[in-house]
PDB file of C-alpha atoms in Angstrom:
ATOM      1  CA  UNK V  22       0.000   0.000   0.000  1.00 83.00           C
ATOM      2  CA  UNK V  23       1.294   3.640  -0.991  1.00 92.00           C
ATOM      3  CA  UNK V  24       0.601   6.632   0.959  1.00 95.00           C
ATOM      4  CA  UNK V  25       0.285   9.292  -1.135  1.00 95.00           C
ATOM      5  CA  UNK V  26      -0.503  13.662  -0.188  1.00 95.00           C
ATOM      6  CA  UNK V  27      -4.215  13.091   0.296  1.00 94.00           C
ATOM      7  CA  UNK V  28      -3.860  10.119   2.646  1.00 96.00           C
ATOM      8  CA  UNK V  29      -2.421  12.248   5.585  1.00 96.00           C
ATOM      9  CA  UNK V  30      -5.020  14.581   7.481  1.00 96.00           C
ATOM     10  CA  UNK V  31      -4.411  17.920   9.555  1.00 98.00           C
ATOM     11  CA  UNK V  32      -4.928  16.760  13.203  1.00 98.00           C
ATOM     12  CA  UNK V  33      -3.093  12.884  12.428  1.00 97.00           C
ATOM     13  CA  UNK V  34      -1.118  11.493  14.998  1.00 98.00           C
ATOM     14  CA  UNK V  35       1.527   8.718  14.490  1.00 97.00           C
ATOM     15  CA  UNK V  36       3.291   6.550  17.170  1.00 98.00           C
ATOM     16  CA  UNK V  37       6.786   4.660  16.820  1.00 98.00           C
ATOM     17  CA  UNK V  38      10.162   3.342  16.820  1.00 96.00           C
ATOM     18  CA  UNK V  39      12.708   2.097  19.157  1.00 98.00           C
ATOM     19  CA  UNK V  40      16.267   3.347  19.468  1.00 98.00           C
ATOM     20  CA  UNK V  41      18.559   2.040  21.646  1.00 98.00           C
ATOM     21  CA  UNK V  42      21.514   4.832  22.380  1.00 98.00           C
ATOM     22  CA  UNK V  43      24.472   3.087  22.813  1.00 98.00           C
ATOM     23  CA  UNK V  44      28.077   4.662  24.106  1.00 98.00           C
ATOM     24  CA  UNK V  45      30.260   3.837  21.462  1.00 98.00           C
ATOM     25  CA  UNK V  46      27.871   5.287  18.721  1.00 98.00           C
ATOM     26  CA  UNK V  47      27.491   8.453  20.731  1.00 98.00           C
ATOM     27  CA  UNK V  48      31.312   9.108  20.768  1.00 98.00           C
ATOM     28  CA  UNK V  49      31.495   7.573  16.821  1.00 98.00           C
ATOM     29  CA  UNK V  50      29.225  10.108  16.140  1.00 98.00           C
ATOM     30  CA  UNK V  51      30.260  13.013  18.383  1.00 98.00           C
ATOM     31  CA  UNK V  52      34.149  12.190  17.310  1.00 98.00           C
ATOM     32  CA  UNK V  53      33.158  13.108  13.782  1.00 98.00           C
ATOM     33  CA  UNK V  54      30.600  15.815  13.826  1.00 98.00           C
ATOM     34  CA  UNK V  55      31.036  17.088  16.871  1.00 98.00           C
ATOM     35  CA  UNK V  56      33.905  16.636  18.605  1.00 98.00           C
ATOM     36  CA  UNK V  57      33.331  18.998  21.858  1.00 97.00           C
ATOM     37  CA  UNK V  58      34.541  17.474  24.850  1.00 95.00           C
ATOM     38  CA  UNK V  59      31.454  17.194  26.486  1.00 95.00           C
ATOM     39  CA  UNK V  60      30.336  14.537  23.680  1.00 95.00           C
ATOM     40  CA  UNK V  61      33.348  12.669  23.782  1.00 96.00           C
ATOM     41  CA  UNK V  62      34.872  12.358  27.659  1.00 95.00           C
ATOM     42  CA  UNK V  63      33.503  11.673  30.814  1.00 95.00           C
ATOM     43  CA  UNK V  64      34.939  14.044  33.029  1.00 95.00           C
ATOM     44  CA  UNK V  65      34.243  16.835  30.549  1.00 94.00           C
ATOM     45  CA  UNK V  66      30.463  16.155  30.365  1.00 94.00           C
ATOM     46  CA  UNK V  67      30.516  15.933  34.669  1.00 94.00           C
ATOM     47  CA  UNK V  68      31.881  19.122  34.652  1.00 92.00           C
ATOM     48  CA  UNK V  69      29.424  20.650  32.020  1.00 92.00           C
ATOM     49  CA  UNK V  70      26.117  21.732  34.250  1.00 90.00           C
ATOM     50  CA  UNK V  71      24.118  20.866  31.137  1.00 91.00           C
ATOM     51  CA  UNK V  72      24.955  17.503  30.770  1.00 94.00           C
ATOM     52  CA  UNK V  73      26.224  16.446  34.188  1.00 94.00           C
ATOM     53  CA  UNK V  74      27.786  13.094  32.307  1.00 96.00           C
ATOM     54  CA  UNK V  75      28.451  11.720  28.395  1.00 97.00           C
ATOM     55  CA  UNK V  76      25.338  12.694  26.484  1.00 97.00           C
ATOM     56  CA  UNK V  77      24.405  12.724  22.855  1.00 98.00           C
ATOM     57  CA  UNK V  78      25.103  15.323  20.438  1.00 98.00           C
ATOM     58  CA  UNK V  79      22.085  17.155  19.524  1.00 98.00           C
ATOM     59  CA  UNK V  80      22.467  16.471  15.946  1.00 98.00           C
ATOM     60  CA  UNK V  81      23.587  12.715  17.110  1.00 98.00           C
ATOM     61  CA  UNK V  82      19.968  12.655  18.319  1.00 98.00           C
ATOM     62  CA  UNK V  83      18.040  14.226  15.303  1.00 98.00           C
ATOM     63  CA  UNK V  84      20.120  11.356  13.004  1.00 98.00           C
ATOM     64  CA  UNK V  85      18.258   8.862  15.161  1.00 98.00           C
ATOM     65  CA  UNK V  86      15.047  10.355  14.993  1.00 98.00           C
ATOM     66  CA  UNK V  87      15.054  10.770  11.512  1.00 98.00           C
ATOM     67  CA  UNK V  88      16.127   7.260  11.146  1.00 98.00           C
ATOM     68  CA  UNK V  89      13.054   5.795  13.590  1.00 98.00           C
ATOM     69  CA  UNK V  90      11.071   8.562  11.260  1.00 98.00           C
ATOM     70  CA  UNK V  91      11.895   6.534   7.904  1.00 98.00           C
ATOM     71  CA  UNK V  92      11.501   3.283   9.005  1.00 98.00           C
ATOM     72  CA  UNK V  93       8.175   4.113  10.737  1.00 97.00           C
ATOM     73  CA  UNK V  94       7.286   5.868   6.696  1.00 97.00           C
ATOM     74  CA  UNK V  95       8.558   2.532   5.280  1.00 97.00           C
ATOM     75  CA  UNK V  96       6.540   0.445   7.432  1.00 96.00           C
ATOM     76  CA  UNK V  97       2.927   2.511   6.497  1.00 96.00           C
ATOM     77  CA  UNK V  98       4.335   3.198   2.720  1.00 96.00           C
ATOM     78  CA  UNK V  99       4.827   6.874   2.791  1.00 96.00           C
ATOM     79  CA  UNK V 100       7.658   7.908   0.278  1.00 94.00           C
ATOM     80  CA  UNK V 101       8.543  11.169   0.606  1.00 96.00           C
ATOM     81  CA  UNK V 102      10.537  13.908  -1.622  1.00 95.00           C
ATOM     82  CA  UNK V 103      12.875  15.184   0.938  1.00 94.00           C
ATOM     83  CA  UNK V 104      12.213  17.862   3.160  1.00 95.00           C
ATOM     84  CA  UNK V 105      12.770  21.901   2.903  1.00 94.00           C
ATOM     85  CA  UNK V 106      13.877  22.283   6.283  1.00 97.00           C
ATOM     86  CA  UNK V 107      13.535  22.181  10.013  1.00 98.00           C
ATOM     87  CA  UNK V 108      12.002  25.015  12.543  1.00 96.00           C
ATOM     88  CA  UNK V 109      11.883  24.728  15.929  1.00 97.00           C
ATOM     89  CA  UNK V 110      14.454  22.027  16.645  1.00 98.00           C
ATOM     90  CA  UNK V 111      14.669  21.628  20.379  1.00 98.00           C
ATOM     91  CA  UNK V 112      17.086  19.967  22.519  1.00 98.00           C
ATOM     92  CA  UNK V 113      14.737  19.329  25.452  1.00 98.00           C
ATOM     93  CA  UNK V 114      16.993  17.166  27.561  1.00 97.00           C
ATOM     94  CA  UNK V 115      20.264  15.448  27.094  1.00 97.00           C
ATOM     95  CA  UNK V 116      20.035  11.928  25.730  1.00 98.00           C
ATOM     96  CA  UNK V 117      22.782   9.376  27.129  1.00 98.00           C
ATOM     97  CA  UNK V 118      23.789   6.318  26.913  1.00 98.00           C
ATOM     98  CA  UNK V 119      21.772   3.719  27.966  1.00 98.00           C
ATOM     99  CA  UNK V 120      18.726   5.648  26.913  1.00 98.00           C
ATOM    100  CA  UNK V 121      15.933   4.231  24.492  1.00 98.00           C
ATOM    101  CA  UNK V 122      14.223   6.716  22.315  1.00 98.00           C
ATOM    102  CA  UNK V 123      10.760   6.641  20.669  1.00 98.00           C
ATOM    103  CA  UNK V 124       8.941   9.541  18.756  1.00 98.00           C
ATOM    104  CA  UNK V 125       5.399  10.557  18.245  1.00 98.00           C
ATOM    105  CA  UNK V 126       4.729  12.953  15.063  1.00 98.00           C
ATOM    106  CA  UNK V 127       1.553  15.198  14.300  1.00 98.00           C
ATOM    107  CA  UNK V 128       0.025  16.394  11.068  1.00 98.00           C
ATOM    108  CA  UNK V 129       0.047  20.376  11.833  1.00 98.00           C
ATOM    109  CA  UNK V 130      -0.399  21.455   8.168  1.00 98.00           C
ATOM    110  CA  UNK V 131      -0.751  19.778   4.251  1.00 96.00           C
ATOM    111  CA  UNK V 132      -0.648  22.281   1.407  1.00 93.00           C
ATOM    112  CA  UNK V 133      -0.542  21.678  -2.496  1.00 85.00           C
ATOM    113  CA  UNK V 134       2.886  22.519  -3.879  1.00 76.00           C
ATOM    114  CA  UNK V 135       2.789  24.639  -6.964  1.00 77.00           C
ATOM    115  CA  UNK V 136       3.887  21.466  -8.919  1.00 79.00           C
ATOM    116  CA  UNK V 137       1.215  19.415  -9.118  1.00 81.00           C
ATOM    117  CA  UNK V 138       2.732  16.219  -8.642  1.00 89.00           C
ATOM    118  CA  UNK V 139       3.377  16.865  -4.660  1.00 93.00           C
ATOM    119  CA  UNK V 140       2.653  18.986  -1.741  1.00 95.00           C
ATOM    120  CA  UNK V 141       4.236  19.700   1.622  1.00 96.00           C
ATOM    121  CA  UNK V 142       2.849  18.338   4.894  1.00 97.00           C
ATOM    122  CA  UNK V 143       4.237  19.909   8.355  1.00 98.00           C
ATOM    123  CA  UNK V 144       4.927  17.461  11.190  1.00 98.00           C
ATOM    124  CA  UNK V 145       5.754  18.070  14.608  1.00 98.00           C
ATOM    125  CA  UNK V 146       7.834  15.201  15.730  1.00 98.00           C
ATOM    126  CA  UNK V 147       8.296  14.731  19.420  1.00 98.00           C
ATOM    127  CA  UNK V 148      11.331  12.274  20.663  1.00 98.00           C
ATOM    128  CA  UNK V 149      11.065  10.309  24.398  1.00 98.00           C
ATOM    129  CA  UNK V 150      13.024   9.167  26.236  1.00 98.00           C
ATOM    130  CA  UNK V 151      12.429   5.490  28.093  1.00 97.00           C
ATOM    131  CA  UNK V 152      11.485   7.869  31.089  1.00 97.00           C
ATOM    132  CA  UNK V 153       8.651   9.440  28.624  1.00 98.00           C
ATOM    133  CA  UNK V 154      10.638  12.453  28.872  1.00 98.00           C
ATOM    134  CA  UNK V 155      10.549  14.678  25.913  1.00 98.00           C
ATOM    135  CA  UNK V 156      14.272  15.164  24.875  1.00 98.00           C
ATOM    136  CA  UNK V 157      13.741  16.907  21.564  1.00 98.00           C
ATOM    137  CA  UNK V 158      10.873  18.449  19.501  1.00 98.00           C
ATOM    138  CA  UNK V 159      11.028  19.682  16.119  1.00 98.00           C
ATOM    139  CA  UNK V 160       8.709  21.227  12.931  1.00 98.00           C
ATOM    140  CA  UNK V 161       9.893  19.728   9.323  1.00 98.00           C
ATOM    141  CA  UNK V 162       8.244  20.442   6.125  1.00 97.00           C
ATOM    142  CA  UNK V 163       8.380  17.599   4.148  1.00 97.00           C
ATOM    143  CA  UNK V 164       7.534  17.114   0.354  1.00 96.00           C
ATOM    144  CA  UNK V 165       5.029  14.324  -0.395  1.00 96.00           C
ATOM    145  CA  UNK V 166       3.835  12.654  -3.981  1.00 95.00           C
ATOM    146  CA  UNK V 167       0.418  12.932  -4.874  1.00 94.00           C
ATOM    147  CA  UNK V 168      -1.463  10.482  -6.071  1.00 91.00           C
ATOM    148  CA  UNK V 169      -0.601  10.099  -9.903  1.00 88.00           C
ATOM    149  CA  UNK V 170      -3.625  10.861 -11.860  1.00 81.00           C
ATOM    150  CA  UNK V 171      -4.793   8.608 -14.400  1.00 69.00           C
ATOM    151  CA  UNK V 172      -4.224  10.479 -17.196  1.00 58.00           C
ATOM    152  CA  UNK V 173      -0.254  10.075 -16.067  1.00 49.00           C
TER     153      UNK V 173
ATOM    154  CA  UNK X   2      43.378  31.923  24.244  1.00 83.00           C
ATOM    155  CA  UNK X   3      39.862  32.040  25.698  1.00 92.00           C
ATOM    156  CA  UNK X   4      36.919  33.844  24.113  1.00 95.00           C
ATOM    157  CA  UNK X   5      33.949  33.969  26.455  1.00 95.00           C
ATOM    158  CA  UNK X   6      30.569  35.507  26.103  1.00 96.00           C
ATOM    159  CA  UNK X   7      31.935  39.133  26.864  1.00 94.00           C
ATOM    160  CA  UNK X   8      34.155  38.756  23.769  1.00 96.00           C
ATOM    161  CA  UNK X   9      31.351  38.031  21.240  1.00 96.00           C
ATOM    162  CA  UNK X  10      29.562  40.974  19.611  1.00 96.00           C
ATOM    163  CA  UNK X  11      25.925  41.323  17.854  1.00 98.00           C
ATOM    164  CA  UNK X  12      26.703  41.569  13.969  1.00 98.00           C
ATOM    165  CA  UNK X  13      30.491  40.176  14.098  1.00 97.00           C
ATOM    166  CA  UNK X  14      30.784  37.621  10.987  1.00 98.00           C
ATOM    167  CA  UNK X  15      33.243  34.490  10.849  1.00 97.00           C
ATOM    168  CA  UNK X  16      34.145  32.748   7.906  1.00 98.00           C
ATOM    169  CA  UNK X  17      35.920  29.174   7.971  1.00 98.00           C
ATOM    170  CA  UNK X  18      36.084  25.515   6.799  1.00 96.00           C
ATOM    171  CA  UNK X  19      36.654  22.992   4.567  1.00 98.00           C
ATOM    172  CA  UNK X  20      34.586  19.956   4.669  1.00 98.00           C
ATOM    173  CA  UNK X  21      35.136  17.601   1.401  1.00 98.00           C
ATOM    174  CA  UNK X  22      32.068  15.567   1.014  1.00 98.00           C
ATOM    175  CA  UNK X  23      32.549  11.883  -0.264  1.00 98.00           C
ATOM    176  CA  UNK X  24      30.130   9.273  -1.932  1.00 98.00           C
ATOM    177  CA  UNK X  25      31.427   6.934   0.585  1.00 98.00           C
ATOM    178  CA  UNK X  26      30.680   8.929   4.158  1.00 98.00           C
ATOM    179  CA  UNK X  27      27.195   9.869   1.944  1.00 98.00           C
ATOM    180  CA  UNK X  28      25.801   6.487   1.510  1.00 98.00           C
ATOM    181  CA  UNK X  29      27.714   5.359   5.265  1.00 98.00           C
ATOM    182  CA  UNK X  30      25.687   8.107   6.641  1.00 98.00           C
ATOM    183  CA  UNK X  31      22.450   7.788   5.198  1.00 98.00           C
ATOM    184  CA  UNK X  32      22.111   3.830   5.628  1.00 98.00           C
ATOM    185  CA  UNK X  33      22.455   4.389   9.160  1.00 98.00           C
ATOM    186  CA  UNK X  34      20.186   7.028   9.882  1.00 98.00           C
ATOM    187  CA  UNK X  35      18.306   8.075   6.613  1.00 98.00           C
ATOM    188  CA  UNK X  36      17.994   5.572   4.523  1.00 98.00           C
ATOM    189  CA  UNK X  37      15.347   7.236   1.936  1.00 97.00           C
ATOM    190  CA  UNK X  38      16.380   5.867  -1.614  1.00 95.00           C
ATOM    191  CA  UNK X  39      17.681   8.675  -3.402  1.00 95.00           C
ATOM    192  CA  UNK X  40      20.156   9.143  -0.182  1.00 95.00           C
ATOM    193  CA  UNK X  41      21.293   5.735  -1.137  1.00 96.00           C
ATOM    194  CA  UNK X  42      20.771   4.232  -4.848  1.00 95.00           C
ATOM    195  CA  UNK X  43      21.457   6.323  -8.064  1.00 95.00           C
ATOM    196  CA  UNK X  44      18.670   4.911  -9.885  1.00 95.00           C
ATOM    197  CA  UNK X  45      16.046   6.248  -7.613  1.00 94.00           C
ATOM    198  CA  UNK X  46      18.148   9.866  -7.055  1.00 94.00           C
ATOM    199  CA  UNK X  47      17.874  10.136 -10.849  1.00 94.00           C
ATOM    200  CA  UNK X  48      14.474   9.780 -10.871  1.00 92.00           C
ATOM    201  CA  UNK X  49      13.613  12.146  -7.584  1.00 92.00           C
ATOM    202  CA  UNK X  50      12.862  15.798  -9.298  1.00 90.00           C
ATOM    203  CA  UNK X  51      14.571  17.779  -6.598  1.00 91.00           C
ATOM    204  CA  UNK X  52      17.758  15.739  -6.105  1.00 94.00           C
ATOM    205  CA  UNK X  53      18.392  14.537  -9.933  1.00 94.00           C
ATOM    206  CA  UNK X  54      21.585  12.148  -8.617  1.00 96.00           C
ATOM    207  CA  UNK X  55      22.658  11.499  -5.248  1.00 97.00           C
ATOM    208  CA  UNK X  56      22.496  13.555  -2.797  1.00 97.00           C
ATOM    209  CA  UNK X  57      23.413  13.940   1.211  1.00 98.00           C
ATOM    210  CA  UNK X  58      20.707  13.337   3.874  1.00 98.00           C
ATOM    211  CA  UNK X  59      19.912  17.225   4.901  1.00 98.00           C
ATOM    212  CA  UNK X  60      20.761  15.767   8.301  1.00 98.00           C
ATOM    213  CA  UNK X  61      24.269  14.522   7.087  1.00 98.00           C
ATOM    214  CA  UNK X  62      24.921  17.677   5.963  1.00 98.00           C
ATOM    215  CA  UNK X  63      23.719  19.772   9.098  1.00 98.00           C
ATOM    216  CA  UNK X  64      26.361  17.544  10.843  1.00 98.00           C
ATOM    217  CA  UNK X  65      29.196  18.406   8.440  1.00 98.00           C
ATOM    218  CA  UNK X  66      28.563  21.920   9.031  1.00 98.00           C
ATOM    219  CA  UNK X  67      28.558  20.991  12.686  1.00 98.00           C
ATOM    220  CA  UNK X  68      31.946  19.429  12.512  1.00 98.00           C
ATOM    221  CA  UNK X  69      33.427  22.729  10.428  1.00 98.00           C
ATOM    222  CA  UNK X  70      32.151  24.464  13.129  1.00 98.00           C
ATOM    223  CA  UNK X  71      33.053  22.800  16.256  1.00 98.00           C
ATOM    224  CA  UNK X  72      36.926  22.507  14.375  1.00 98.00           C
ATOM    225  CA  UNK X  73      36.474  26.674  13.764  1.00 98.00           C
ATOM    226  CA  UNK X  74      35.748  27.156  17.383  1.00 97.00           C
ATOM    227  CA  UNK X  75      38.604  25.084  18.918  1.00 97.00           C
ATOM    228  CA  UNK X  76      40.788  27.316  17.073  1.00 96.00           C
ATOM    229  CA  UNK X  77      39.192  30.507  18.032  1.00 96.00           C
ATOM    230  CA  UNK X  78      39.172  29.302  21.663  1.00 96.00           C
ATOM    231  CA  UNK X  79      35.406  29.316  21.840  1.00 96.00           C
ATOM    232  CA  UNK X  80      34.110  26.853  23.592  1.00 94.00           C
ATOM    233  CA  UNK X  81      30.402  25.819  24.643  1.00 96.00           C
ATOM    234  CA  UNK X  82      28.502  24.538  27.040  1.00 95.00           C
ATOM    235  CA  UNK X  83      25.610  23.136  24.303  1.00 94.00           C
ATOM    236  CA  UNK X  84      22.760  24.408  22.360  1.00 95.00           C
ATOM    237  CA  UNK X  85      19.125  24.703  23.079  1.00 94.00           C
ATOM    238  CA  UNK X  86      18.050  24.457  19.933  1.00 97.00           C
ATOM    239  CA  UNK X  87      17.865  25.485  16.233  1.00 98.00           C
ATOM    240  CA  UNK X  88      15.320  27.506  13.757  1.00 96.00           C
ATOM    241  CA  UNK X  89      15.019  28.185  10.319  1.00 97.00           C
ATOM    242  CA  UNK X  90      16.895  25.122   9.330  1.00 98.00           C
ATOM    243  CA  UNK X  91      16.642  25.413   5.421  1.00 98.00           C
ATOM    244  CA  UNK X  92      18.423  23.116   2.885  1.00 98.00           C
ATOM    245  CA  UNK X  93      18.376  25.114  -0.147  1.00 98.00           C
ATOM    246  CA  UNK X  94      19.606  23.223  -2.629  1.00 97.00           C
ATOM    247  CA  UNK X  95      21.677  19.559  -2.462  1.00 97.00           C
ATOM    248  CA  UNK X  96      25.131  18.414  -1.618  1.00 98.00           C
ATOM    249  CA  UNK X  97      26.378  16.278  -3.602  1.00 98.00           C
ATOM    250  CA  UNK X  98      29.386  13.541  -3.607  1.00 98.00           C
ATOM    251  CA  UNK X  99      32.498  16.046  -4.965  1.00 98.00           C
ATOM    252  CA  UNK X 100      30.932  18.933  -3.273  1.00 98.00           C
ATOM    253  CA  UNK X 101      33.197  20.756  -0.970  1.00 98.00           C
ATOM    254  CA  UNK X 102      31.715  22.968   2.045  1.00 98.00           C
ATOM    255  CA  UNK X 103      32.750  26.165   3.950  1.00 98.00           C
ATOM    256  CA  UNK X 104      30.525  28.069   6.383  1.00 98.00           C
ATOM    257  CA  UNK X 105      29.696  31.812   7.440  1.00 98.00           C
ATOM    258  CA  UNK X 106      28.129  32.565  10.751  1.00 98.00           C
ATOM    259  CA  UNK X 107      27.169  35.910  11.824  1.00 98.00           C
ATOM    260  CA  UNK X 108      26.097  36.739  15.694  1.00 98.00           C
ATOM    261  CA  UNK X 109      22.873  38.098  15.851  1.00 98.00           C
ATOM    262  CA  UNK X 110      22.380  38.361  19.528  1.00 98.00           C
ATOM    263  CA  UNK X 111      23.864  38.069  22.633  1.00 96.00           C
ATOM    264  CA  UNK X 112      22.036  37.686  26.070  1.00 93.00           C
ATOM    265  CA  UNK X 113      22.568  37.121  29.340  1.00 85.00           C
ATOM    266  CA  UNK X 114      21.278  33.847  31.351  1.00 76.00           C
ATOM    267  CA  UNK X 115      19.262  33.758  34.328  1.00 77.00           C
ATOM    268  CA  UNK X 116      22.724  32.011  34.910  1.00 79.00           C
ATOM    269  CA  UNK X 117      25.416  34.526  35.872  1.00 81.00           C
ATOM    270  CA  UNK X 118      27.839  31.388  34.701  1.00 89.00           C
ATOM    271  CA  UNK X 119      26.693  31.868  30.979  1.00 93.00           C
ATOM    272  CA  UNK X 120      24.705  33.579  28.033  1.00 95.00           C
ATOM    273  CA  UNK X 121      23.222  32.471  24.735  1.00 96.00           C
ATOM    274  CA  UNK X 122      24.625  33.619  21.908  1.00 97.00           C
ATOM    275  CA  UNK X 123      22.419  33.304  18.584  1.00 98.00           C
ATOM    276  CA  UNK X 124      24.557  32.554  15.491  1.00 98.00           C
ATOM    277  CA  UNK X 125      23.309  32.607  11.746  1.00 98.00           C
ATOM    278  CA  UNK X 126      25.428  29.748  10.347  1.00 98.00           C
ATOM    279  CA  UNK X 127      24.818  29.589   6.054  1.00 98.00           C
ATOM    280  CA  UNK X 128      27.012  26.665   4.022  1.00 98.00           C
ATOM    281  CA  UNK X 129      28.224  26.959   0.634  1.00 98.00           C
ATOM    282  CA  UNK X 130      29.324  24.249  -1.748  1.00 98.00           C
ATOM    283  CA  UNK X 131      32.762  24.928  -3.956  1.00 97.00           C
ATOM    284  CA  UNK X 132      30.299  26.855  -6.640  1.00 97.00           C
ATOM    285  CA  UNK X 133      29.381  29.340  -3.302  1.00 98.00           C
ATOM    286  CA  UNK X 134      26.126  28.177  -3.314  1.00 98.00           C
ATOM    287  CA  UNK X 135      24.634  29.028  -0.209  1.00 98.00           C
ATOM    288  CA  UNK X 136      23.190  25.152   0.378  1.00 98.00           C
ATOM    289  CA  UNK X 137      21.811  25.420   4.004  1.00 98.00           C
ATOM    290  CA  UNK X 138      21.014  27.930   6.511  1.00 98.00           C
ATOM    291  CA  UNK X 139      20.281  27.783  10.380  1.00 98.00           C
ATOM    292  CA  UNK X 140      19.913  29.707  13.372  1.00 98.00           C
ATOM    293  CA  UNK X 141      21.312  28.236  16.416  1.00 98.00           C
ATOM    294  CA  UNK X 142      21.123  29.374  19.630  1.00 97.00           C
ATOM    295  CA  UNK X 143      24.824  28.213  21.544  1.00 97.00           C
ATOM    296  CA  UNK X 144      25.062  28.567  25.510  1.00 96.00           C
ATOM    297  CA  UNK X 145      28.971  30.591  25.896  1.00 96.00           C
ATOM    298  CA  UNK X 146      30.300  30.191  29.568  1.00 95.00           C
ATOM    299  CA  UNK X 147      30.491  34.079  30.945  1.00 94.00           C
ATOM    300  CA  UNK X 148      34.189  35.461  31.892  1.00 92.00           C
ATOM    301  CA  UNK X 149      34.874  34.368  35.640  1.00 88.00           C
ATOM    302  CA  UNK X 150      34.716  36.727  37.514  1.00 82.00           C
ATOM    303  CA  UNK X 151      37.962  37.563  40.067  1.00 69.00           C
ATOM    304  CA  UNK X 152      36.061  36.171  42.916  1.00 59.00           C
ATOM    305  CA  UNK X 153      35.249  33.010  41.363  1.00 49.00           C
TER     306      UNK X 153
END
């Protein structure tokens, strides 16, 4: 089954994933995009007031929410364009090791694109933590096929 | 050298980086955590209208501009304590395999914390490719630890 731009309604609410955050692909990640010290060495991130100990980089975290986000589109057989971009991206709470992360996503908008053949639907995605602790929120506008008309 | 919050002006622009962007670390990064098809199979980039032939996750790329940055502010002497958060996170147009990135940042505020330890800075961060096309934009707002003070 395909999912196409009128499928998804304003108000829809989706539910999934399961991401385990592990230490060595915190400091894989952190030692090549963002190699602060707080990222990468324990006593750094117990000194940082933020973090307290090793946690996630923020754009570690948004990799792994985008990844639970395309398997969950996958699984219901949305395809999707790409995306314009991101507002709103919150870091809510550090995510560390050990942590397991879900996501929840709502429809807040679906427009038609000026090309026909897509539109752009806005999603709030919400990340938890395995304490149901929100640890990051964001707003992405995403483009979306419509369904192909018959005459295509 | 340190540079601390004090040291940081509204409207003061940097300029740095050098981030070559390879087919390999593309399709590494984008089978772990986006693994849409046109991230990952030239067929299916070919036939995506926005991308035309493969192209970096937007998320992959958000990180390499991370990385140019984190490298620019070791040198500087900046360092953070974390971000809260990010708006107006646009990709404007794709990086490709071959592409090679630089960034500009420009402060566009500076405040104080209810913390006397820190501030926020706000920073306008916009990536080029090697044709200085601006390819992404973002506004990030960076926690800067505060000068210590003498009796501290």
């Amino acid at each position: 089954m395909t999912i196409y731009l009128e499928d998804i309604e304003v108000g829809q609410t989706f539910s999934f994933g399961s991401y385990p955050v592990t230490r060595e692909e915190v400091l894989e990640f952190a030692s090549r995009y963002d190699p602060q010290a707080f990222h990468l060495d324990d006593e750094a991130a117990a000194d940082n007031p933020i973090f307290g100990r090793l946690a996630a980089s923020g754009w570690h975290t948004a990799a792994m929410v985008m990844r639970l986000t395309v398997d969950y589109w996958q699984e219901i057989g949305l395809t999707t364009l790409g995306a314009s971009g991101v507002d709103e991206l919150r870091w809510l709470k550090p995510v560390y090791p050990g942590d397991e992360l879900r996501a929840e996503a709502e429809v807040l908008a679906r427009r038609v694109s000026s090309r026909a053949d897509r539109g752009v639907v806005t999603f709030r995605t919400t990340a938890f933590n395995n304490h149901d602790e929100p640890v990051m929120t964001q707003v992405a506008n995403v483009f979306i096929p419509a369904r192909p008309t018959e005459s295509a």
